[in-house]
Amino acid sequence: MAAALRNFIGGQWRDAQSARALDVWDPSTGERIGEVPLGGSPEVAAAVRAAREALPAWRETPPLDRARAIGRLRERLEAAREELARLVARENGKTLEEARGSVRRGIEAVEFAASAPVLLTGGSLRNVGRGVDAAEFREPVGVVAGITPFNFPVMIPLWMAPLALVCGNTFVLKPSERVPFSAERIGRLAEESGLPPGVLNLVHGGREAVEAIVDHPGIDAVAFVGSAPVAREVYTRSAAAGKRVLALAGAKNHLVVLPDAELRPTVEAIVGSAFGQAGERCLAGSVVLAVEPGADRLVAALAERVRSLRVGPSDDPATEVGPLIRPEQCRRVAEWVERGRAEGARTAAVGTVPTGSGGFYHPPVLFDGVRPEMTIAQEEIFGPVLSVIRAASLAEAIEVANRSRFGNAAAIFTRDGRAAREFSHGIAAGMVGVNVGVPAPLAHFPFVGWKGSVFGSLAATGREALEFYTRTKVVTTRWF
Ligand code: NAD
């Protein structure tokens, strides 16, 4: 891993103009692994200039050739799969298995992008009037910027850039400053795959770079994934500046367990959902709605499993729960736990953490007796904390879940098909699991939140994302 990073602008690796930089840490050990430059307006302006210069030729490149270029990127990503997974595990702290899975999902998004030309075709109709034909074309939006979060350092940039590029846009990526090395590796692979200079640009930075992006008149569209307050700000400010914008935000995902659910696999699925990636996942189940009778049995089984969870470094194959991204996040989670206790939640189980490692660990916590109005039941904690609310019926469970201001994902555990149908129809969430704890859609399907989990009307992957990265033109033709 290199110690310092550069921006990739117009096909060249350039030192940032700004002298400001931030340390990057290995969350498993607490070791400093390098530093990231914090770019701002000058770096963003240079990247936008390069992207604008590259745009005319790239948008005229036949879609099949653009798709072939993305195919070459896919080959390189595939060859670098294990290396990327190790990088993600090191700088993000998720387990190597989780990192491998996330890189796989990212490459699937590139595969979808490489096959996208088939979806770029538009419709046409002859004789919309006498001797008049109409044809619809999908054209690129222009220069697109992607702003990404720390929790999927490879997958989320790969949701965005390849699809935007195959549609004929040029792209500026601003990755999370907490996991910049994975993004730099993507930049290197894009360079090796022979993408023309300026088609894909990379600018490192934090808030200042984001503000420069949302305000820059040379950027036509902004794709964002991150926390709810920043998503709201990016959405409103970009829209006010006349940009197309899609901003995926936070979550509070509910897992409903009916009394007839199969106990063992259900407990494993819930624990995987809530504590996998230490809860730093927008699809993490963080509230269990245990429908009576049966909550006591479920809580007892969950508590036993939570106490046995192996918390440890990302590269230990025995680790089930890795560290959190930074010590501040550990402190924030500890504050949430305190708050839960103060609000009257009962601590049903607390896991253990490795001692003396220097890593950023927080033990898994299971709360029972949580009530819907408690803040721990409403706010995104983004850590290894699971709350159990008891409900008298499926209808009550759905009603409680639907009161959430978020609507990213939800799941039901049951053997009753009719109940599962009632749930999947009645729940106000975009991604629904039936006996699946992390209902992450394949890249060909829409990754889609509802309510406060998204600002914008389209999904981040699949056909809807393709709509985001293109604009439609209808040509009406008559020949005299
Ligand atoms: P974050 O909002 O802190 O950061 C996201 C991006 O915004 C980063 O690139 C960061 O540099 C930038 N940023 C941070 N603070 C900013 C500010 N004040 N002004 C302007 N830009 C700023 O999010 P994070 O902590 O990196 O990621 C975790 C969050 O992302 C969670 O809330 C999670 O639910 C959400 N998330 C959502 C999805 C989804 O699909 N809905 C997927 C992954 C993550």
Coordinates of C-alpha atoms and ligand atoms in Angstrom, one line a residue:
M1 CA 0.0 0.0 0.0
A2 CA 1.5 3.4 -1.0
A3 CA 1.9 5.9 1.7
A4 CA 0.6 9.0 0.0
L5 CA -2.0 9.3 -2.8
R6 CA -2.4 11.4 -5.8
N7 CA -5.4 12.5 -7.9
F8 CA -6.0 11.0 -11.3
I9 CA -6.9 13.8 -13.7
G10 CA -6.9 13.8 -17.5
G11 CA -5.0 10.4 -17.6
Q12 CA -2.2 11.7 -15.3
W13 CA -1.5 11.1 -11.6
R14 CA -1.1 14.5 -10.1
D15 CA -0.1 15.7 -6.7
A16 CA -2.9 17.6 -5.0
Q17 CA -2.4 21.4 -5.0
S18 CA -3.7 21.6 -1.4
A19 CA -1.3 20.9 1.4
R20 CA -4.0 19.5 3.6
A21 CA -4.1 15.8 4.2
L22 CA -5.7 13.3 6.5
D23 CA -4.3 10.2 8.1
V24 CA -5.7 6.8 6.9
W25 CA -5.9 4.0 9.5
D26 CA -6.2 0.3 9.6
P27 CA -9.2 -0.2 11.9
S28 CA -8.2 -3.7 12.9
T29 CA -4.9 -2.6 14.4
G30 CA -5.2 1.1 14.8
E31 CA -2.0 1.6 12.7
R32 CA -1.6 4.5 10.4
I33 CA -1.3 3.2 6.9
G34 CA -0.9 6.4 4.9
E35 CA -2.5 9.7 4.2
V36 CA -5.0 11.1 1.8
P37 CA -4.8 14.6 0.3
L38 CA -7.9 16.7 0.9
G39 CA -8.6 18.3 -2.4
G40 CA -11.0 21.2 -2.9
S41 CA -12.1 23.6 -5.6
P42 CA -8.8 23.6 -7.6
E43 CA -8.6 19.8 -7.9
V44 CA -12.3 19.5 -8.7
A45 CA -12.1 22.2 -11.3
A46 CA -9.1 20.5 -13.0
A47 CA -10.9 17.1 -13.0
V48 CA -14.1 18.7 -14.4
R49 CA -12.0 20.4 -17.1
A50 CA -10.5 17.1 -18.1
A51 CA -13.8 15.3 -18.0
R52 CA -15.4 18.1 -20.3
E53 CA -12.5 17.8 -22.7
A54 CA -12.9 14.1 -23.0
L55 CA -16.7 14.2 -23.3
P56 CA -17.2 15.0 -27.0
A57 CA -15.1 12.1 -28.3
W58 CA -16.3 9.7 -25.6
R59 CA -20.0 10.4 -26.2
E60 CA -19.4 9.8 -30.0
T61 CA -17.6 6.5 -29.3
P62 CA -20.0 3.7 -30.4
P63 CA -21.7 2.2 -27.4
L64 CA -20.3 -1.2 -28.2
D65 CA -16.8 0.1 -28.1
R66 CA -17.6 1.8 -24.8
A67 CA -18.9 -1.5 -23.5
R68 CA -15.7 -3.2 -24.7
A69 CA -13.7 -0.7 -22.8
I70 CA -15.7 -1.5 -19.7
G71 CA -15.3 -5.2 -20.4
R72 CA -11.5 -4.7 -20.3
L73 CA -11.9 -2.9 -17.0
R74 CA -13.9 -5.9 -15.8
E75 CA -11.1 -8.3 -16.8
R76 CA -8.6 -6.3 -14.8
L77 CA -10.8 -6.1 -11.8
E78 CA -11.4 -9.8 -12.0
A79 CA -7.6 -10.5 -12.1
A80 CA -7.1 -8.1 -9.1
R81 CA -10.1 -9.5 -7.2
E82 CA -8.2 -10.9 -4.2
E83 CA -5.9 -8.0 -4.0
L84 CA -8.8 -5.6 -4.0
A85 CA -10.6 -7.7 -1.3
R86 CA -7.5 -7.5 0.9
L87 CA -7.3 -3.8 0.4
V88 CA -10.9 -3.3 1.3
A89 CA -10.5 -5.5 4.4
R90 CA -7.4 -3.6 5.5
E91 CA -8.7 0.0 5.1
N92 CA -12.4 -0.6 6.0
G93 CA -12.0 -3.4 8.6
K94 CA -14.7 -5.7 7.3
T95 CA -13.7 -9.4 7.3
L96 CA -11.8 -10.7 4.3
E97 CA -14.8 -12.9 3.5
E98 CA -17.1 -9.9 3.6
A99 CA -14.6 -7.9 1.5
R100 CA -14.5 -10.7 -1.1
G101 CA -18.2 -10.7 -1.3
S102 CA -18.4 -6.9 -1.7
V103 CA -15.8 -7.0 -4.5
R104 CA -17.7 -9.7 -6.2
R105 CA -20.9 -7.6 -6.1
G106 CA -19.0 -4.7 -7.5
I107 CA -17.7 -6.7 -10.4
E108 CA -21.3 -7.9 -11.1
A109 CA -22.2 -4.2 -11.5
V110 CA -19.4 -3.9 -14.1
E111 CA -20.8 -6.9 -15.9
F112 CA -24.2 -5.3 -16.0
A113 CA -22.6 -2.1 -17.3
A114 CA -20.7 -4.0 -20.0
S115 CA -24.0 -5.5 -21.2
A116 CA -26.0 -2.3 -21.0
P117 CA -25.9 -1.3 -24.7
V118 CA -28.8 -3.6 -25.2
L119 CA -30.8 -1.4 -22.8
L120 CA -29.7 1.8 -24.5
T121 CA -31.9 1.2 -27.5
G122 CA -35.0 3.4 -27.7
G123 CA -38.4 2.9 -29.2
S124 CA -39.7 4.3 -32.4
L125 CA -43.1 4.6 -34.2
R126 CA -43.8 5.1 -37.8
N127 CA -46.6 7.4 -39.0
V128 CA -47.2 9.3 -35.8
G129 CA -48.7 11.7 -38.4
R130 CA -48.9 11.0 -42.1
G131 CA -45.4 10.6 -43.3
V132 CA -44.1 11.5 -39.9
D133 CA -41.9 9.1 -37.8
A134 CA -40.9 9.4 -34.1
A135 CA -37.8 7.9 -32.6
E136 CA -36.5 7.9 -29.1
F137 CA -32.8 8.1 -28.2
R138 CA -30.9 7.7 -24.9
E139 CA -28.1 10.2 -24.8
P140 CA -25.5 10.8 -22.1
V141 CA -26.1 13.5 -19.4
G142 CA -22.6 14.9 -19.6
V143 CA -20.1 15.0 -16.8
V144 CA -21.2 13.0 -13.8
A145 CA -19.7 13.1 -10.4
G146 CA -19.8 10.2 -7.9
I147 CA -19.5 10.7 -4.2
T148 CA -19.1 7.5 -2.2
P149 CA -19.2 6.3 1.5
F150 CA -16.6 4.4 3.5
N151 CA -18.5 1.2 3.9
F152 CA -18.2 -0.3 0.4
P153 CA -14.9 1.1 -0.9
V154 CA -15.0 -0.9 -4.2
M155 CA -18.6 -1.9 -4.7
I156 CA -20.2 1.6 -4.6
P157 CA -17.7 3.3 -7.0
L158 CA -18.3 0.3 -9.3
W159 CA -22.1 0.8 -9.1
M160 CA -21.6 4.2 -10.5
A161 CA -18.6 4.8 -12.8
P162 CA -18.8 1.9 -15.3
L163 CA -22.5 2.4 -16.0
A164 CA -22.2 6.2 -16.3
L165 CA -19.3 5.6 -18.7
V166 CA -21.0 3.0 -20.9
C167 CA -23.8 5.5 -21.3
G168 CA -21.3 8.0 -22.8
N169 CA -20.8 10.3 -19.8
T170 CA -17.4 11.2 -18.4
F171 CA -16.9 10.8 -14.7
V172 CA -15.3 12.3 -11.6
L173 CA -15.1 10.0 -8.6
K174 CA -14.7 11.5 -5.1
P175 CA -14.3 8.5 -2.8
S176 CA -14.6 8.5 1.0
E177 CA -11.5 10.0 2.5
R178 CA -11.5 7.2 5.1
V179 CA -10.9 4.4 2.5
P180 CA -9.1 6.1 -0.4
F181 CA -6.7 3.3 -1.3
S182 CA -9.3 1.0 -2.9
A183 CA -10.5 3.9 -5.1
E184 CA -6.9 4.6 -6.2
R185 CA -6.5 0.9 -7.2
I186 CA -9.7 1.2 -9.3
G187 CA -8.2 4.3 -10.9
R188 CA -5.0 2.4 -11.8
L189 CA -7.0 -0.5 -13.2
A190 CA -9.0 1.9 -15.3
E191 CA -5.8 3.4 -16.6
E192 CA -4.4 0.0 -17.5
S193 CA -7.6 -1.0 -19.2
G194 CA -6.9 1.8 -21.7
L195 CA -9.8 4.2 -21.0
P196 CA -9.0 7.5 -22.8
P197 CA -7.6 10.2 -20.6
G198 CA -10.2 12.3 -18.8
V199 CA -13.0 9.8 -19.2
L200 CA -12.5 8.6 -15.6
N201 CA -11.0 11.0 -13.1
L202 CA -10.4 10.6 -9.4
V203 CA -10.2 13.4 -6.8
H204 CA -9.5 12.7 -3.2
G205 CA -11.0 14.8 -0.5
G206 CA -13.8 15.3 2.0
R207 CA -16.4 18.0 2.6
E208 CA -14.6 20.7 0.7
A209 CA -14.3 18.6 -2.4
V210 CA -18.0 17.6 -2.2
E211 CA -19.0 21.3 -1.9
A212 CA -16.9 22.1 -4.9
I213 CA -18.6 19.3 -6.9
V214 CA -22.2 20.3 -6.0
D215 CA -21.5 23.9 -6.9
H216 CA -19.5 23.4 -10.1
P217 CA -21.4 24.4 -13.2
G218 CA -19.5 22.0 -15.3
I219 CA -21.0 19.0 -13.6
D220 CA -24.3 17.8 -15.0
A221 CA -25.2 15.0 -12.6
V222 CA -24.3 13.9 -9.1
A223 CA -24.6 10.4 -7.8
F224 CA -24.2 10.2 -4.0
V225 CA -24.3 7.5 -1.4
G226 CA -23.7 8.3 2.3
S227 CA -25.4 9.4 5.5
A228 CA -28.9 11.1 5.6
P229 CA -27.8 14.6 6.6
V230 CA -25.1 14.8 3.9
A231 CA -27.4 13.2 1.3
R232 CA -30.1 15.8 2.0
E233 CA -27.5 18.6 1.7
V234 CA -26.0 17.2 -1.5
Y235 CA -29.4 16.7 -3.0
T236 CA -30.8 20.1 -2.3
R237 CA -27.7 22.0 -3.2
S238 CA -27.0 20.1 -6.5
A239 CA -30.7 20.4 -7.5
A240 CA -30.6 24.1 -6.8
A241 CA -27.6 24.4 -9.1
G242 CA -29.7 22.7 -11.8
K243 CA -28.0 19.3 -11.7
R244 CA -29.6 15.9 -12.0
V245 CA -29.0 14.1 -8.6
L246 CA -29.6 10.8 -7.0
A247 CA -28.6 10.6 -3.3
L248 CA -28.9 7.3 -1.3
A249 CA -29.0 7.9 2.4
G250 CA -29.3 6.2 5.8
A251 CA -31.4 3.3 7.0
K252 CA -33.1 1.7 9.9
N253 CA -34.1 -1.8 8.7
H254 CA -36.6 -4.0 10.4
L255 CA -36.6 -7.8 10.7
V256 CA -40.0 -9.3 11.5
V257 CA -39.9 -12.7 13.1
L258 CA -43.2 -14.7 13.3
P259 CA -43.7 -17.4 16.0
D260 CA -43.6 -20.2 13.3
A261 CA -40.1 -19.1 12.0
E262 CA -37.4 -21.8 12.0
L263 CA -35.4 -20.8 15.0
R264 CA -31.7 -21.7 14.1
P265 CA -31.5 -20.4 10.5
T266 CA -33.5 -17.3 11.5
V267 CA -31.1 -16.5 14.4
E268 CA -28.1 -17.0 12.1
A269 CA -29.7 -14.7 9.4
I270 CA -30.5 -12.0 12.0
V271 CA -27.1 -12.1 13.5
G272 CA -25.5 -12.0 10.1
S273 CA -27.6 -9.0 9.1
A274 CA -27.2 -7.0 12.3
F275 CA -23.6 -7.8 13.2
G276 CA -22.0 -8.5 9.8
Q277 CA -19.6 -5.8 8.9
A278 CA -20.0 -4.7 12.5
G279 CA -23.4 -3.2 11.5
E280 CA -21.8 -0.7 9.2
R281 CA -24.1 -1.6 6.3
C282 CA -27.1 0.3 4.9
L283 CA -28.9 -3.1 4.7
A284 CA -28.1 -4.1 8.3
G285 CA -31.1 -5.2 10.2
S286 CA -31.1 -3.2 13.4
V287 CA -34.5 -3.7 14.8
V288 CA -36.1 -7.2 15.3
L289 CA -39.9 -7.1 15.6
A290 CA -40.6 -10.3 17.5
V291 CA -44.2 -11.3 17.1
E292 CA -45.7 -13.0 20.2
P293 CA -45.8 -15.8 21.3
G294 CA -42.2 -16.8 20.9
A295 CA -40.2 -13.6 21.6
D296 CA -38.6 -15.1 24.8
R297 CA -37.3 -18.1 22.9
L298 CA -36.0 -15.9 20.1
V299 CA -34.3 -13.4 22.5
A300 CA -32.7 -16.2 24.4
A301 CA -31.3 -17.8 21.2
L302 CA -30.1 -14.4 19.9
A303 CA -28.4 -13.5 23.2
E304 CA -26.5 -16.8 23.3
R305 CA -25.3 -16.2 19.8
V306 CA -24.3 -12.6 20.4
R307 CA -22.3 -13.6 23.4
S308 CA -20.4 -16.2 21.3
L309 CA -19.6 -13.8 18.4
R310 CA -15.9 -13.6 17.6
V311 CA -14.9 -10.0 17.3
G312 CA -11.5 -9.5 15.8
P313 CA -9.3 -8.2 13.0
S314 CA -10.3 -8.4 9.4
D315 CA -7.6 -10.9 8.4
D316 CA -8.3 -13.5 11.0
P317 CA -10.5 -16.2 9.4
A318 CA -12.2 -16.9 12.7
T319 CA -13.5 -13.3 12.9
E320 CA -17.2 -12.9 12.6
V321 CA -17.4 -9.2 13.5
G322 CA -14.7 -6.7 12.5
P323 CA -13.8 -3.3 14.0
L324 CA -15.6 -0.1 13.3
I325 CA -14.1 2.5 10.9
R326 CA -12.7 5.0 13.5
P327 CA -12.5 5.5 17.3
E328 CA -15.1 8.3 17.0
Q329 CA -17.6 5.8 15.6
C330 CA -16.9 3.5 18.6
R331 CA -17.6 6.4 20.9
R332 CA -20.8 7.3 19.0
V333 CA -22.0 3.7 19.3
A334 CA -21.2 3.6 23.0
E335 CA -23.2 6.8 23.4
W336 CA -26.2 5.1 21.7
V337 CA -25.9 2.1 24.0
E338 CA -25.9 4.4 27.0
R339 CA -28.9 6.2 25.6
G340 CA -30.7 2.9 25.0
R341 CA -30.2 2.0 28.7
A342 CA -31.3 5.4 29.9
E343 CA -34.4 5.1 27.8
G344 CA -35.3 1.9 29.6
A345 CA -34.1 -0.8 27.1
R346 CA -32.9 -4.0 28.8
T347 CA -29.4 -5.3 27.8
A348 CA -30.0 -8.9 26.9
A349 CA -26.4 -9.6 25.8
V350 CA -23.0 -8.0 25.3
G351 CA -20.3 -9.6 23.3
T352 CA -16.6 -9.3 23.9
V353 CA -13.8 -7.4 22.1
P354 CA -10.1 -8.3 21.6
T355 CA -8.0 -6.6 24.2
G356 CA -4.7 -4.8 23.7
S357 CA -5.0 -4.8 19.9
G358 CA -5.2 -1.1 19.3
G359 CA -8.0 -1.7 16.9
F360 CA -11.3 0.2 16.8
Y361 CA -13.6 -2.4 18.4
H362 CA -17.1 -2.2 20.0
P363 CA -18.7 -5.3 21.4
P364 CA -22.0 -6.5 19.9
V365 CA -25.0 -5.5 22.0
L366 CA -28.5 -6.9 22.0
F367 CA -31.3 -4.9 23.6
D368 CA -34.7 -6.3 24.6
G369 CA -37.8 -4.5 25.7
V370 CA -37.2 -1.7 23.2
R371 CA -40.2 0.5 22.5
P372 CA -40.9 2.1 19.0
E373 CA -40.6 5.6 20.4
M374 CA -37.1 5.1 21.8
T375 CA -34.4 6.9 19.8
I376 CA -32.4 3.7 19.5
A377 CA -35.4 2.2 17.6
Q378 CA -35.5 5.2 15.3
E379 CA -32.1 6.5 14.5
E380 CA -29.4 4.8 12.4
I381 CA -26.6 3.7 14.8
F382 CA -24.3 2.1 12.2
G383 CA -22.7 -0.2 14.6
P384 CA -23.1 -3.6 16.2
V385 CA -26.3 -2.9 18.1
L386 CA -29.6 -4.8 17.7
S387 CA -32.9 -3.8 19.3
V388 CA -35.8 -6.2 19.9
I389 CA -39.3 -4.8 20.0
R390 CA -42.1 -7.2 20.9
A391 CA -45.3 -7.0 18.8
A392 CA -48.7 -8.6 19.3
S393 CA -49.3 -9.4 15.6
L394 CA -47.9 -9.2 12.1
A395 CA -50.1 -6.2 11.5
E396 CA -48.7 -4.4 14.5
A397 CA -45.1 -5.2 13.4
I398 CA -45.7 -3.8 9.9
E399 CA -47.3 -0.7 11.4
V400 CA -44.3 -0.1 13.7
A401 CA -41.8 -0.7 10.8
N402 CA -43.8 1.6 8.5
R403 CA -43.6 4.5 11.1
S404 CA -39.9 4.7 10.5
R405 CA -38.7 7.7 8.5
F406 CA -36.4 5.4 6.6
G407 CA -37.4 2.7 4.2
N408 CA -34.3 1.0 2.8
A409 CA -34.8 -2.7 3.6
A410 CA -37.0 -5.1 5.7
A411 CA -37.3 -8.8 6.1
I412 CA -39.7 -11.4 7.4
F413 CA -38.9 -14.8 8.9
T414 CA -41.8 -17.3 8.7
R415 CA -42.9 -20.6 7.3
D416 CA -46.3 -19.0 6.3
G417 CA -46.5 -18.0 2.7
R418 CA -49.6 -15.9 3.2
A419 CA -48.0 -13.9 6.0
A420 CA -44.9 -13.4 3.9
R421 CA -47.1 -12.1 1.1
E422 CA -49.0 -9.7 3.4
F423 CA -45.6 -8.5 4.7
S424 CA -43.9 -8.0 1.3
H425 CA -47.0 -6.1 0.1
G426 CA -47.6 -4.0 3.2
I427 CA -44.1 -3.0 4.1
A428 CA -42.9 0.5 3.1
A429 CA -39.4 -0.4 2.1
G430 CA -37.6 -0.8 -1.2
M431 CA -35.7 -4.0 -0.6
V432 CA -37.6 -6.8 1.1
G433 CA -36.3 -10.2 2.2
V434 CA -38.4 -13.3 2.9
N435 CA -36.2 -15.5 5.2
V436 CA -33.3 -13.4 3.8
G437 CA -31.6 -11.1 6.3
V438 CA -29.7 -8.9 3.9
P439 CA -31.9 -8.6 0.8
A440 CA -29.2 -7.0 -1.4
P441 CA -30.4 -7.0 -5.0
L442 CA -28.1 -8.3 -7.7
A443 CA -26.7 -5.4 -9.9
H444 CA -29.3 -6.2 -12.6
F445 CA -32.1 -5.3 -10.2
P446 CA -32.7 -1.8 -8.7
F447 CA -30.9 -1.1 -5.4
V448 CA -33.7 1.1 -4.2
G449 CA -34.6 2.7 -0.9
W450 CA -37.9 4.4 0.0
K451 CA -38.8 7.4 2.1
G452 CA -35.8 9.1 3.9
S453 CA -33.4 6.4 2.6
V454 CA -33.2 8.1 -0.8
F455 CA -33.4 11.6 -2.2
G456 CA -34.4 11.3 -5.9
S457 CA -36.8 9.0 -7.7
L458 CA -34.5 6.3 -9.2
A459 CA -32.5 3.4 -8.1
A460 CA -28.7 3.1 -7.9
T461 CA -28.3 0.0 -10.0
G462 CA -30.1 -1.8 -12.8
R463 CA -32.3 -0.2 -15.5
E464 CA -33.3 2.7 -13.3
A465 CA -29.7 3.7 -12.9
L466 CA -29.3 3.6 -16.6
E467 CA -32.1 6.1 -16.8
F468 CA -30.3 8.3 -14.3
Y469 CA -27.1 8.3 -16.5
T470 CA -29.0 9.1 -19.7
R471 CA -31.4 11.6 -20.9
T472 CA -34.1 10.9 -23.5
K473 CA -34.4 12.6 -26.8
V474 CA -37.4 12.1 -29.1
V475 CA -36.8 13.0 -32.8
T476 CA -39.9 13.6 -34.9
T477 CA -39.1 13.4 -38.6
R478 CA -40.9 14.4 -41.8
W479 CA -39.4 14.4 -45.3
F480 CA -41.0 16.8 -47.9
Ligands
NAD1 P1 -20.9 10.2 5.0 O1 -22.2 10.9 4.7 O2 -20.1 10.6 6.2 O3 -19.9 10.4 3.7 C1 -20.3 10.1 2.4 C2 -19.5 11.0 1.5 O4 -19.8 12.4 1.8 C3 -18.0 10.9 1.6 O5 -17.4 10.9 0.4 C4 -17.6 12.1 2.5 O6 -16.3 12.6 2.1 C5 -18.7 13.1 2.1 N1 -19.0 14.0 3.3 C6 -19.0 13.6 4.6 N2 -19.4 14.7 5.4 C7 -19.7 15.7 4.5 C8 -20.2 17.0 4.7 N3 -20.5 17.5 5.9 N4 -20.4 17.7 3.6 C9 -20.2 17.3 2.4 N5 -19.7 16.0 2.1 C10 -19.5 15.2 3.2 O7 -21.2 8.7 5.0 P2 -20.3 7.5 5.5 O8 -20.1 7.5 6.9 O9 -19.1 7.4 4.6 O10 -21.2 6.2 5.1 C11 -22.1 5.7 5.9 C12 -23.5 6.2 5.6 O11 -23.8 5.8 4.3 C13 -24.6 5.5 6.4 O12 -25.5 6.4 6.8 C14 -25.2 4.5 5.5 O13 -26.5 4.1 5.7 C15 -25.1 5.2 4.2 N6 -25.1 4.3 3.1 C16 -26.3 4.2 2.4 C17 -26.3 3.3 1.3 C18 -27.6 3.1 0.6 O14 -27.6 2.4 -0.4 N7 -28.7 3.8 1.0 C19 -25.2 2.5 1.0 C20 -24.1 2.6 1.7 C21 -24.0 3.5 2.8

